[in-house]
Coordinates of C-alpha atoms and ligand atoms in Angstrom, one line a residue:
X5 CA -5.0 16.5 30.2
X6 CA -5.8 19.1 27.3
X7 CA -7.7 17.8 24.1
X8 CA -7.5 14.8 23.0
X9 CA -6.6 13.2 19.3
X10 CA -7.0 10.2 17.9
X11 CA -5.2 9.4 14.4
X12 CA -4.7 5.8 12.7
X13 CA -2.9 4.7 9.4
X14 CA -3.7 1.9 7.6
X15 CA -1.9 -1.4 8.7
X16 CA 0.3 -3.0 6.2
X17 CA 0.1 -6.2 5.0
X18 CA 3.1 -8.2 6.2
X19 CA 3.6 -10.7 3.1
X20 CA 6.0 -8.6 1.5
X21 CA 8.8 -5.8 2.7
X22 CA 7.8 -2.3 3.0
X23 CA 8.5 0.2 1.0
X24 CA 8.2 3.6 0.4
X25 CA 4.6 3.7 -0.1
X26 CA 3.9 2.9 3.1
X27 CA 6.9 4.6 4.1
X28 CA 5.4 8.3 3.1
X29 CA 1.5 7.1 4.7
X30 CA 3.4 6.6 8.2
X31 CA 5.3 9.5 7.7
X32 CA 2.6 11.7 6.7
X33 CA 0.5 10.3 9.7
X34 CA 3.7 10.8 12.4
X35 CA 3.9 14.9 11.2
X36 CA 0.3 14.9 11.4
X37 CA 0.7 13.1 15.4
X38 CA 3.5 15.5 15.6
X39 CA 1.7 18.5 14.5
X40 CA -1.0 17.8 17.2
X41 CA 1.2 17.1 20.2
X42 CA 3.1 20.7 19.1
X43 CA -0.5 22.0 19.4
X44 CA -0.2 20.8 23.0
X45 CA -2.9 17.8 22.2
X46 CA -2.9 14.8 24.0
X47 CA -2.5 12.0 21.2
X48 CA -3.1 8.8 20.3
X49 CA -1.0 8.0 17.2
X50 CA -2.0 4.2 16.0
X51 CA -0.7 2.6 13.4
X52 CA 0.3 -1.7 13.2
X53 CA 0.1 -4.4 10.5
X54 CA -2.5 -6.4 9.1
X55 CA -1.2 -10.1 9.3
X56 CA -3.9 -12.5 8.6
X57 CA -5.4 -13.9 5.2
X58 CA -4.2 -16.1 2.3
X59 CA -1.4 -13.6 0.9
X60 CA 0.2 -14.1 4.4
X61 CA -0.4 -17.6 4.4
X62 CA 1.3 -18.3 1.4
X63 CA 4.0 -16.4 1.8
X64 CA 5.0 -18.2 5.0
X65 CA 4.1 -21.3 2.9
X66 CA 7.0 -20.8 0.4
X67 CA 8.9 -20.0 3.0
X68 CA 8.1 -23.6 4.8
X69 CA 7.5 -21.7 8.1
X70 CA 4.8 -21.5 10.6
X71 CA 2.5 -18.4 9.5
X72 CA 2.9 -17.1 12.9
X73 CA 6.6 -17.2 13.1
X74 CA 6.7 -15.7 9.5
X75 CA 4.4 -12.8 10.8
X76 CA 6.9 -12.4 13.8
X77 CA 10.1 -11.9 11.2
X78 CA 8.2 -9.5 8.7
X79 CA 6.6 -7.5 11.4
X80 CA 9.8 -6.8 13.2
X81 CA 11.0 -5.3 9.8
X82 CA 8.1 -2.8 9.9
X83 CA 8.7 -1.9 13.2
X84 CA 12.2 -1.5 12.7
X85 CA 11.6 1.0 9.6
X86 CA 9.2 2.9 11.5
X87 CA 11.4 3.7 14.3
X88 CA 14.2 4.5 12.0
X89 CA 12.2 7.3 10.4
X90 CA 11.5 8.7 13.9
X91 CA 7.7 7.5 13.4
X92 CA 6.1 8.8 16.8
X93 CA 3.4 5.9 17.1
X94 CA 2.0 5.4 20.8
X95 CA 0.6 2.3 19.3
X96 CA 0.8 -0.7 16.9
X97 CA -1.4 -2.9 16.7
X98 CA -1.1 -6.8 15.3
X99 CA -4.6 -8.3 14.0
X100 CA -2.4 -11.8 15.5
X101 CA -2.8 -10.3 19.0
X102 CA -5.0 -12.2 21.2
X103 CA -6.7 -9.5 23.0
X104 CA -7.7 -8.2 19.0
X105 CA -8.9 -11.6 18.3
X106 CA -10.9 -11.8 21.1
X107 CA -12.4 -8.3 20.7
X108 CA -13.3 -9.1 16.6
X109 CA -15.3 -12.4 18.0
X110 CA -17.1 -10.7 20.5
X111 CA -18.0 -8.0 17.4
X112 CA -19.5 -10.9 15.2
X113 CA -21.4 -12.7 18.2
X114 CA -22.5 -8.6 18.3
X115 CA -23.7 -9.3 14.9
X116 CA -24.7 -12.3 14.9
X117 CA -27.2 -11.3 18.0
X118 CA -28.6 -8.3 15.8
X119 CA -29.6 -10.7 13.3
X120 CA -27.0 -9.0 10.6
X121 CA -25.7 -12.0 9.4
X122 CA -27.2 -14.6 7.5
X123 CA -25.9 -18.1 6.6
X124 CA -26.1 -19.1 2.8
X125 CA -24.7 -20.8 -0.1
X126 CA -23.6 -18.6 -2.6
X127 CA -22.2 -19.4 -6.2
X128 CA -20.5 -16.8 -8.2
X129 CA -17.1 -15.9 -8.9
X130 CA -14.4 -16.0 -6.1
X131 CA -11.2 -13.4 -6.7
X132 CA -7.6 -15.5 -5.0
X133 CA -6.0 -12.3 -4.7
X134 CA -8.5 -9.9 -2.9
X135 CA -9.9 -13.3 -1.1
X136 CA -13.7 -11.9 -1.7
X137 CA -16.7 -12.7 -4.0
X138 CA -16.7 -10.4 -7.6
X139 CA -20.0 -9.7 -9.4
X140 CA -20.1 -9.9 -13.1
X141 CA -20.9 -5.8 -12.5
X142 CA -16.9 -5.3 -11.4
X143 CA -16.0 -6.8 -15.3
X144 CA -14.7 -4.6 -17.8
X145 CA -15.6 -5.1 -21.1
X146 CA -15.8 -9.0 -20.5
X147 CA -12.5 -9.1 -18.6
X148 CA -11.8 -8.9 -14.5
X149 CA -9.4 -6.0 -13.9
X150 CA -6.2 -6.7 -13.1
X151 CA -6.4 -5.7 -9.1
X152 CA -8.4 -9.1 -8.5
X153 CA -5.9 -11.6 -9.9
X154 CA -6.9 -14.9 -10.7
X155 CA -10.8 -15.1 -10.6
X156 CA -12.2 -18.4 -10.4
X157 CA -16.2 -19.6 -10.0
X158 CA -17.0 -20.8 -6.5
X159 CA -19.9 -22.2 -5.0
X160 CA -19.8 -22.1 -1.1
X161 CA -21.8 -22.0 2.1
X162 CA -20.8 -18.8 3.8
X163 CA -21.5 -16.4 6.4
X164 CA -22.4 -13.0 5.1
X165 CA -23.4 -9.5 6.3
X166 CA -26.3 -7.6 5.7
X167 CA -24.5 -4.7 4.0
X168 CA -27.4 -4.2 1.5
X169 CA -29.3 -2.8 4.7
X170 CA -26.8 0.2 5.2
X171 CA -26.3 2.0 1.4
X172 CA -28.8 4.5 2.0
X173 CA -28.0 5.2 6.2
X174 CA -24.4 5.3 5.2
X175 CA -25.2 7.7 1.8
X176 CA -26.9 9.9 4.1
X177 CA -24.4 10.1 6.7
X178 CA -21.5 11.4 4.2
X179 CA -23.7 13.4 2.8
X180 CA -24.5 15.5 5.9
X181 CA -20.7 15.4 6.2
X182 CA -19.1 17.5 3.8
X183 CA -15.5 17.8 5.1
X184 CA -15.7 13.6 6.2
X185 CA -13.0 13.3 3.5
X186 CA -10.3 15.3 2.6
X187 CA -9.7 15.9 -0.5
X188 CA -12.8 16.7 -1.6
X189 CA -12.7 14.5 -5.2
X190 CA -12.8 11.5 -3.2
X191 CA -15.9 12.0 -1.5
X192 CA -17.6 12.5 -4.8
X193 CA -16.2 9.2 -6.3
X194 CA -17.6 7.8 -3.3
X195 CA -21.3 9.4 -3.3
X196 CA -21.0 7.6 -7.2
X197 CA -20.5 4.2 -5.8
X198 CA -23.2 4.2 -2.8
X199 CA -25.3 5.2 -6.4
X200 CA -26.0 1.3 -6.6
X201 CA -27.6 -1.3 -4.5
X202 CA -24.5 -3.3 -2.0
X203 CA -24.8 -6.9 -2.2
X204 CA -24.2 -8.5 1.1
X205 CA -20.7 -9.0 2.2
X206 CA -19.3 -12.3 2.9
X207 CA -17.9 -12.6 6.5
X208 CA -16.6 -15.5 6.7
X209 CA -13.6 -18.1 4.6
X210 CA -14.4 -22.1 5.2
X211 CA -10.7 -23.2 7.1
X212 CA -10.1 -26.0 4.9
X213 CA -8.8 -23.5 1.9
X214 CA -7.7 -20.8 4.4
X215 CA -6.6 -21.5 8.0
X216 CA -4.7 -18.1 8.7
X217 CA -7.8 -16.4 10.5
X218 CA -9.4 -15.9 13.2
X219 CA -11.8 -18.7 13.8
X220 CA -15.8 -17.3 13.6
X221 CA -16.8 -17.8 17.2
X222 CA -19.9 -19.6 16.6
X223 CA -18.6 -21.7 13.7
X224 CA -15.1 -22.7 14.3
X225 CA -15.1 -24.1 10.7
X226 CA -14.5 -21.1 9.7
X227 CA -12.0 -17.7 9.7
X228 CA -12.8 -14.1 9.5
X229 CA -12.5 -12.6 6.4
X230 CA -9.6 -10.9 6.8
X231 CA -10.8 -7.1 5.9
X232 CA -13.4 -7.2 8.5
X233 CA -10.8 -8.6 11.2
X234 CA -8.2 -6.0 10.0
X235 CA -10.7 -2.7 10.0
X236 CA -11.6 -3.9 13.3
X237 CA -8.0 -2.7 14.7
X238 CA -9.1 0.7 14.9
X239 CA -11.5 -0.1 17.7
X240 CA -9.8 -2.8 19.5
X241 CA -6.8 -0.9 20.3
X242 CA -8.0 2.1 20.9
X243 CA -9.0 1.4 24.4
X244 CA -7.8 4.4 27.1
X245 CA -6.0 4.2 30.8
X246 CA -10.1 4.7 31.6
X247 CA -11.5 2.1 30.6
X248 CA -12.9 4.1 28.2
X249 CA -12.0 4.5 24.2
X250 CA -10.4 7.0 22.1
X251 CA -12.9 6.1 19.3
X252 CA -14.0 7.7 17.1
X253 CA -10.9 8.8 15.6
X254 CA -10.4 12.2 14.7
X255 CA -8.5 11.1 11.8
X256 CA -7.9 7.9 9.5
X257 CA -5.3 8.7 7.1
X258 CA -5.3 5.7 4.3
X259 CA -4.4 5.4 0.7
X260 CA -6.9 6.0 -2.3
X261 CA -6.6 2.1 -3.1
X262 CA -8.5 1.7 -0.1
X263 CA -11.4 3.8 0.5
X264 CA -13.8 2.1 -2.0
X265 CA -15.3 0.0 -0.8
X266 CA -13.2 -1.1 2.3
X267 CA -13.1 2.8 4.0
X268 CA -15.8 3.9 2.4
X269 CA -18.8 1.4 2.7
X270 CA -17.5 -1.4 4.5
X271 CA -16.0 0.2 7.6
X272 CA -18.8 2.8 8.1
X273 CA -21.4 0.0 7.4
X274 CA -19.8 -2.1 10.4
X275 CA -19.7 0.2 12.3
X276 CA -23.1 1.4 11.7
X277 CA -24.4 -2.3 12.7
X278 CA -22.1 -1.7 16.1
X279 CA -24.0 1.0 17.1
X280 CA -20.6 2.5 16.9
X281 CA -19.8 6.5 15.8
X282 CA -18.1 7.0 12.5
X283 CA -15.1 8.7 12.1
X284 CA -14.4 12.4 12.5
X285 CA -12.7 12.6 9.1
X286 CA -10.7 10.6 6.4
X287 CA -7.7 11.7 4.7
X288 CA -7.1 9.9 1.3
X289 CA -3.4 9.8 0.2
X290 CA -2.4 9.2 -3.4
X291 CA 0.6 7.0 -4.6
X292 CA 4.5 7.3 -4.9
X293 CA 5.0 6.2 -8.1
X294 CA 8.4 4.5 -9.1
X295 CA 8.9 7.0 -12.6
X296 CA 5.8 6.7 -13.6
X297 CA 4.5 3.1 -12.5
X298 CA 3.1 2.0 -9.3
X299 CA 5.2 0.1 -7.1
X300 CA 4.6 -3.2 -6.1
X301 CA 5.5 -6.5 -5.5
X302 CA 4.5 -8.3 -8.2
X303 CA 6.0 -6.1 -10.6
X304 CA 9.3 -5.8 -8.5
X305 CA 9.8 -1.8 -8.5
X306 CA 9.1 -1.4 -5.3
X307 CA 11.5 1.3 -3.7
X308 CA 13.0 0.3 -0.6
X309 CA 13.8 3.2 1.7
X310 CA 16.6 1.7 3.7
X311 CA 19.3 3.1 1.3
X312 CA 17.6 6.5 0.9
X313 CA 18.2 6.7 4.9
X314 CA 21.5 5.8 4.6
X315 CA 22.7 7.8 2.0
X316 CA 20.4 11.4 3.2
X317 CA 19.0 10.7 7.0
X318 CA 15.9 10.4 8.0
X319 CA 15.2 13.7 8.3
X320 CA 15.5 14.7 5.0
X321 CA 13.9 11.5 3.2
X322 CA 10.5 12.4 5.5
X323 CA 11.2 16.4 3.9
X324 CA 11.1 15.0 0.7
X325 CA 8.2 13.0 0.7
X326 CA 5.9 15.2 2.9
X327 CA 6.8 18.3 0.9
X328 CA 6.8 16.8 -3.0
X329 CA 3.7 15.0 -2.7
X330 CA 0.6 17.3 -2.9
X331 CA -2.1 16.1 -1.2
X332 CA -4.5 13.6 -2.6
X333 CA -2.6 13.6 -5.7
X334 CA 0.5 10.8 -7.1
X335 CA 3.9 12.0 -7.3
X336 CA 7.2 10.8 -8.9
X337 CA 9.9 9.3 -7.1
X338 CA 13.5 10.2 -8.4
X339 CA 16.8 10.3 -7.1
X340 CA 17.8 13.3 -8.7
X341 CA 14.4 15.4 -7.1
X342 CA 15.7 14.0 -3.7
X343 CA 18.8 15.2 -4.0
X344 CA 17.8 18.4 -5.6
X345 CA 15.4 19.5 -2.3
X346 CA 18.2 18.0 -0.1
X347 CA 20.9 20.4 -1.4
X348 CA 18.3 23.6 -1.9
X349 CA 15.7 23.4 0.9
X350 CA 17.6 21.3 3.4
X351 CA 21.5 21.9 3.2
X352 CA 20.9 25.5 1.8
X353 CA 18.2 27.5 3.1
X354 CA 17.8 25.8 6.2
X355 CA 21.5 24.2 7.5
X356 CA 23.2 27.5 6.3
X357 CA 20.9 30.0 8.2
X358 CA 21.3 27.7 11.1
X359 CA 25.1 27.6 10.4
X360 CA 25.3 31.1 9.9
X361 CA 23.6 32.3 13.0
X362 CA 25.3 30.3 15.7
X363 CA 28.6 30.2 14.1
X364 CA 28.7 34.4 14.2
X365 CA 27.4 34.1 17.9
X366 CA 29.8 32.2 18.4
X367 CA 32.8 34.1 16.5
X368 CA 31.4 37.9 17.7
X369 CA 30.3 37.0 21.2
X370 CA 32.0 34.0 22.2
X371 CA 29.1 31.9 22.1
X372 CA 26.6 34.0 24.0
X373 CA 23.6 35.4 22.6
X374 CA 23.4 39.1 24.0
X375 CA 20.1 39.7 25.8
X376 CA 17.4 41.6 23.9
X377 CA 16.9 45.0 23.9
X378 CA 13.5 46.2 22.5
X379 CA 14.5 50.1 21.8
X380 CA 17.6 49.2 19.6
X381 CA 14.9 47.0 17.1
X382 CA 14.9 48.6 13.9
X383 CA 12.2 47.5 10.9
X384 CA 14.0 44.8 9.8
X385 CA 14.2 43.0 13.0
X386 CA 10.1 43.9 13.3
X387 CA 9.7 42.2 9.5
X388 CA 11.5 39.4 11.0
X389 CA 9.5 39.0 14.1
X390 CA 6.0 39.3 12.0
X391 CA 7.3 37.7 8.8
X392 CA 5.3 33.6 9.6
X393 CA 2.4 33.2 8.4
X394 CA 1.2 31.0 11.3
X395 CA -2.8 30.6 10.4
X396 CA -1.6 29.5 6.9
X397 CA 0.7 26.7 8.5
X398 CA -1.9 25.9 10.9
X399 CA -4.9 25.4 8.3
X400 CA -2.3 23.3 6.0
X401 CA -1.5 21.2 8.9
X402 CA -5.2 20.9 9.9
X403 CA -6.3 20.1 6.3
X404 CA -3.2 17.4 6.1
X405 CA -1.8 19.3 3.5
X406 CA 2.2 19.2 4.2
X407 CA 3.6 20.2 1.7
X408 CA 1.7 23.7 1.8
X409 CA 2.6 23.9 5.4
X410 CA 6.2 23.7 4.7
X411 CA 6.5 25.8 1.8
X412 CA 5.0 28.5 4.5
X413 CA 7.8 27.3 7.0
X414 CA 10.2 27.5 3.9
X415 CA 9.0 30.8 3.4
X416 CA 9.9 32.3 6.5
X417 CA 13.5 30.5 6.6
X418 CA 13.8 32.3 3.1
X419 CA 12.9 35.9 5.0
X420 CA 15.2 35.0 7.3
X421 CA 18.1 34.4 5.5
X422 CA 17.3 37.8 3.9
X423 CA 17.6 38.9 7.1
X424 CA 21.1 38.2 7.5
X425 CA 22.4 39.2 3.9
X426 CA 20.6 42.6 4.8
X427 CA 21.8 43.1 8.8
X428 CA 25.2 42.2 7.4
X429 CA 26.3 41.3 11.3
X430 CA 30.4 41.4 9.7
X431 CA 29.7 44.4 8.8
X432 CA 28.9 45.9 11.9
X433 CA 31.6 43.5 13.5
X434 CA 33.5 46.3 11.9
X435 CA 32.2 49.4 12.1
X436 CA 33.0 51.4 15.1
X437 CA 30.3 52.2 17.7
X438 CA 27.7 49.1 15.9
X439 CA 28.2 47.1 18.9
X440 CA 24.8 47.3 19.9
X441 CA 23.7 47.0 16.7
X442 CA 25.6 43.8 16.5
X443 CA 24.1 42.3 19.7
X444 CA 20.8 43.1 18.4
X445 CA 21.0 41.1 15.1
X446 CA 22.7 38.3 17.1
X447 CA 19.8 38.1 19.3
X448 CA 17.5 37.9 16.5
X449 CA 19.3 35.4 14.9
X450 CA 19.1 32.6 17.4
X451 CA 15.4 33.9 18.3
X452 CA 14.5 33.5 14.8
X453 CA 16.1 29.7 15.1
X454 CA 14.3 28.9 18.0
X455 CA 11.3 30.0 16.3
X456 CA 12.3 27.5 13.3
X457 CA 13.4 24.8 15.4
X458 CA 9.9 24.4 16.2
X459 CA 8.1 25.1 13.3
X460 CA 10.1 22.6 11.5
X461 CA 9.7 19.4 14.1
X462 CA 6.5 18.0 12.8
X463 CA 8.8 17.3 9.4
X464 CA 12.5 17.1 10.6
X465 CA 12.1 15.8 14.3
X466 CA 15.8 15.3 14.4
X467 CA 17.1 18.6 13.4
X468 CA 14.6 20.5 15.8
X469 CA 15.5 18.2 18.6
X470 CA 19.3 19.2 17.3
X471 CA 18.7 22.6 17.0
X472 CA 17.1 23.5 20.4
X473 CA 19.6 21.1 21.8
X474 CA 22.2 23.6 20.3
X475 CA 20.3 27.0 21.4
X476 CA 20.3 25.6 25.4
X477 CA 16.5 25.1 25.0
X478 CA 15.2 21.8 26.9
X479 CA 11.2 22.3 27.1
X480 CA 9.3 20.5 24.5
X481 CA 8.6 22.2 21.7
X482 CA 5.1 23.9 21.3
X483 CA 3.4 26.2 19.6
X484 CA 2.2 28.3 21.8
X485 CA 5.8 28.8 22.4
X486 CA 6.7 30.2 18.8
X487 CA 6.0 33.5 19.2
X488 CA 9.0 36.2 18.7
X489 CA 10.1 36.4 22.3
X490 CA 13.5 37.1 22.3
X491 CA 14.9 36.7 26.2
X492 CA 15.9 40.0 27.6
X493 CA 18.9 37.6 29.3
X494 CA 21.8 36.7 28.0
X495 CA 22.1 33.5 27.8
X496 CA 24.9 31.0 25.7
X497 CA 24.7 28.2 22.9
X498 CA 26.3 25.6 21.8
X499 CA 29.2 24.8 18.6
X500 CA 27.0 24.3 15.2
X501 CA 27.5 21.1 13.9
X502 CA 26.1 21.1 10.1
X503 CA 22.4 19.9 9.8
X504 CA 22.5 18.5 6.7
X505 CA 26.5 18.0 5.2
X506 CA 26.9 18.1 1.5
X507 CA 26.0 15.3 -0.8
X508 CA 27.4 14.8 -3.9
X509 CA 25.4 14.0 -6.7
Ligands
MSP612 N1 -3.8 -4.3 4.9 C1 -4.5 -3.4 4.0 C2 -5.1 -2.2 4.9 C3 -5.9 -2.6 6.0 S1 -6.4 -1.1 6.9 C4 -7.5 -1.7 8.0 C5 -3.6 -2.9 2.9 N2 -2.3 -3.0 3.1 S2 -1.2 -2.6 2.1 O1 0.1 -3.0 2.7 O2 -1.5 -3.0 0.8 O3 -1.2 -1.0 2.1 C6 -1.1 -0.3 3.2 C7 -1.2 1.2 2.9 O4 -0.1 1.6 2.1 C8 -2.5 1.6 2.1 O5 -3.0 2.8 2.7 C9 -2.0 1.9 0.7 O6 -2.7 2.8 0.0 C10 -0.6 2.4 1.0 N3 0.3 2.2 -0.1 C11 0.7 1.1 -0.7 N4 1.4 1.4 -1.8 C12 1.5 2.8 -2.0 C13 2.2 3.7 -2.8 N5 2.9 3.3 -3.8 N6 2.2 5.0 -2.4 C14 1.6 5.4 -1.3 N7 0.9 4.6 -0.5 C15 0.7 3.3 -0.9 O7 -4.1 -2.3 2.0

């Protein structure tokens, strides 16, 4: 086995549908899987939903149904999403597993033992829709921001952490870490908060105002609060064929909503009190925005991605996101920008150079590429051969930036349609004695696809898979493979069937 890589996503809350929010992290996260395995990395790509707590409890409520059986039909949705947009996960992981509640309970007993948790009443202020205690510091000129919902005083005997203990150790730790989160802006606006003094954080929710939890295993009055049971996925699924782990993860890629505090200070506080590593490195997503607004529920603008799929594919709906959003920042949702990369980047530049090259292979040679000779290469075909900037694709795929990545892919599919408008192949289908000339450009036509075929699979899966299928290629794509090689055989390929057939607007 070569190197190993561990990446997670966040996992969704199943009380509502998913939508294209958590469409785009998944995605991101399954080119970022996808970029590793074309590395030739061994991965672990987790990602799962987070189905405990009261917003899941209610909504099975209004539903009349069983929490459990509620969980079973909205997780199944998720799922089903995922796998329609080709999401490569090797894992998922459901915080209503019983092998993930058994692994959180034997983490607070862990605790518990280290004398991290203290039992007390506390009175304060109690937010319904984060389900956690509020200072009078989170107000805003008098008022509770909107993210905490209904805020009511609560006085309560409760289980909390000793999360005080950790501000500095964890302060210290991203310090000493300069790249821990990507992009960079984040890690400042996190430094600022770990500025203050944590309170402690309370562990635990008393069953008789919220059953849907896993019971605290030395006080079954109680249930988990439900960020502590969810971060806690990371490590209870990421157990190996070993009997080892894959933690720490090499990457956590979640959304900027959820770094402070729950990424940010919670997770690498808890783990901290495991005795557990930290890991490798955060990536911090910004938000699809719905023209403008954030999407959500309770406002009812969320965008549903099922008739985006329908309409373009998946292919080109995972384009779009991965290569409009710039990393860290928001971007706009809009049908007309969809449709606008889908008929430039996707149906032009790349389905017409594919087009192009294996339809005059298969017009001039009857479907066989002519095998490679390296005295007849002229300049051009050099360019060609030189033309991808691979350490720029590699660094934007290592920094999870991929929408630089593919502009450099998009580059070098730009070149290579150059390529053909210059080599003019009908041209020299016509002149006498440019035979050879002919067979040449031929063979660097379908070279050239090969090479994009694989360049392009962390972002279109299905049109590389098509593609190579196409050129009579059947190893999996790799990197190591992209080099210009073109075979010195001949060898034959396949009808073109169009990649990405026109829309109209
Ligand atoms: N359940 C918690 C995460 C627990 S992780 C141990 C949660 N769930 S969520 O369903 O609200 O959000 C899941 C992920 O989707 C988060 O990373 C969040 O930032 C992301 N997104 C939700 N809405 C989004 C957009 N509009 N745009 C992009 N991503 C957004 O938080």
């Amino acid at each position: 086995m070569g190197e190993r890589f561990f990446l997670t996503t966040a996992i969704d809350y199943v009380n509502g549908l998913p939508h294209l929010g958590h469409a785009y992290e998944k995605t991101l996260a399954d080119a970022l899987a996808r970029y590793q395995r074309l590395c030739g990395r061994s991965v672990l790509f987790l990602t799962g939903v987070d189905e405990h707590g009261q917003k899941v409890q209610q909504s099975a409520r209004a539903l009349a149904l069983d929490p459990q059986d509620f969980c079973d039909r909205q997780t199944a949705l998720f799922r089903s999403l995922w796998l329609r947009l080709d999401i490569s996960f090797d894992r998922f992981a459901r915080t209503t597993d019983p092998r993930h509640k058994e692994a959180v309970r034997g983490f607070l007993v862990r605790l518990r033992e280290k004398g991290l948790l203290r039992f007390e009443e506390h009175e304060g202020f109690y937010s319904l829709r984060q389900e956690q205690f509020v200072t009078e510091r989170e107000r805003v000129g008098g008022r509770w921001p909107e993210i905490y919902g209904e805020v009511i005083p609560m006085r309560e005997p409760n289980y909390f952490f000793l999360l005080s203990r950790f501000g500095e150790r964890i302060r210290s730790a991203i310090e000493s870490r300069p790249d821990w989160i990507v992009p960079a802006f984040r890690r400042q606006e996190l430094l600022a908060a770990l500025q203050r003094p944590l309170p402690e954080l309370c562990l635990s929710r008393p069953r008789s105002r919220l059953a849907w939890g896993i019971p605290l295993p030395f006080d079954e009055q109680y249930v988990t609060y439900v960020w502590f049971d969810a971060l806690l996925n990371y490590v209870s699924f990421a157990g190996d064929e070993r009997g080892g782990t894959w933690w720490p993860a090499d990457l956590q890629i979640i959304g900027k909503d959820i770094l402070i505090p729950a990424h940010g200070i919670y997770w690498p506080a808890i783990l901290e009190a495991l005795e557990l590593p930290l890991p490798r490195r955060l990536l911090v997503h910004g938000w699809w925005l719905n023209r403008g607004a954030k999407m959500s529920k309770s406002t009812g603008n969320a965008i549903d991605p099922v008739p985006y799929l329908d309409r373009y594919g998946s292919d080109a709906l995972r384009y779009f996101l991965l290569r409009e959003m710039t990393l860290g920042n928001d971007a706009d949702f809009s049908d007309e920008k969809l449709l606008q990369r889908y008929q430039s980047d996707l149906a032009n530049d790349l389905g017409n150079f594919a087009h192009r090259s294996l339809s005059m292979i298969a017009r001039y040679r009857g479907g066989r590429v002519p095998g490679w000779v390296d005295s007849e290469a002229g300049p051009a075909e050099k360019e060609i051969a030189a033309a991808f900037d691979e350490a720029a694709y590699r660094n934007a795929f290592e920094e999870g930036d991929t929408s630089t990545a593919l502009a450099v892919a998009w580059t070098f599919i730009g070149r290579a349609n150059r390529y053909v408008d210059q080599a003019a192949p009908w041209r020299a289908a016509r002149a006498p004695g440019s035979q050879k000339r002919l067979d040449l450009i031929l063979a660097t036509l379908a070279e050239t696809l090969r090479r994009i075929a694989i360049f392009i699979e962390p972002a279109l899966p299905r049109s590389s898979q098509k593609l190579l299928k196409e050129l009579g290629i059947s190893e999996p794509p790799l990197l190591s493979r992209a080099a210009f090689a073109p075979p010195r055989e001949s060898y034959s390929v396949g009808v073109p069937e169009p990649l990405f057939p026109r829309i109209e607007s």
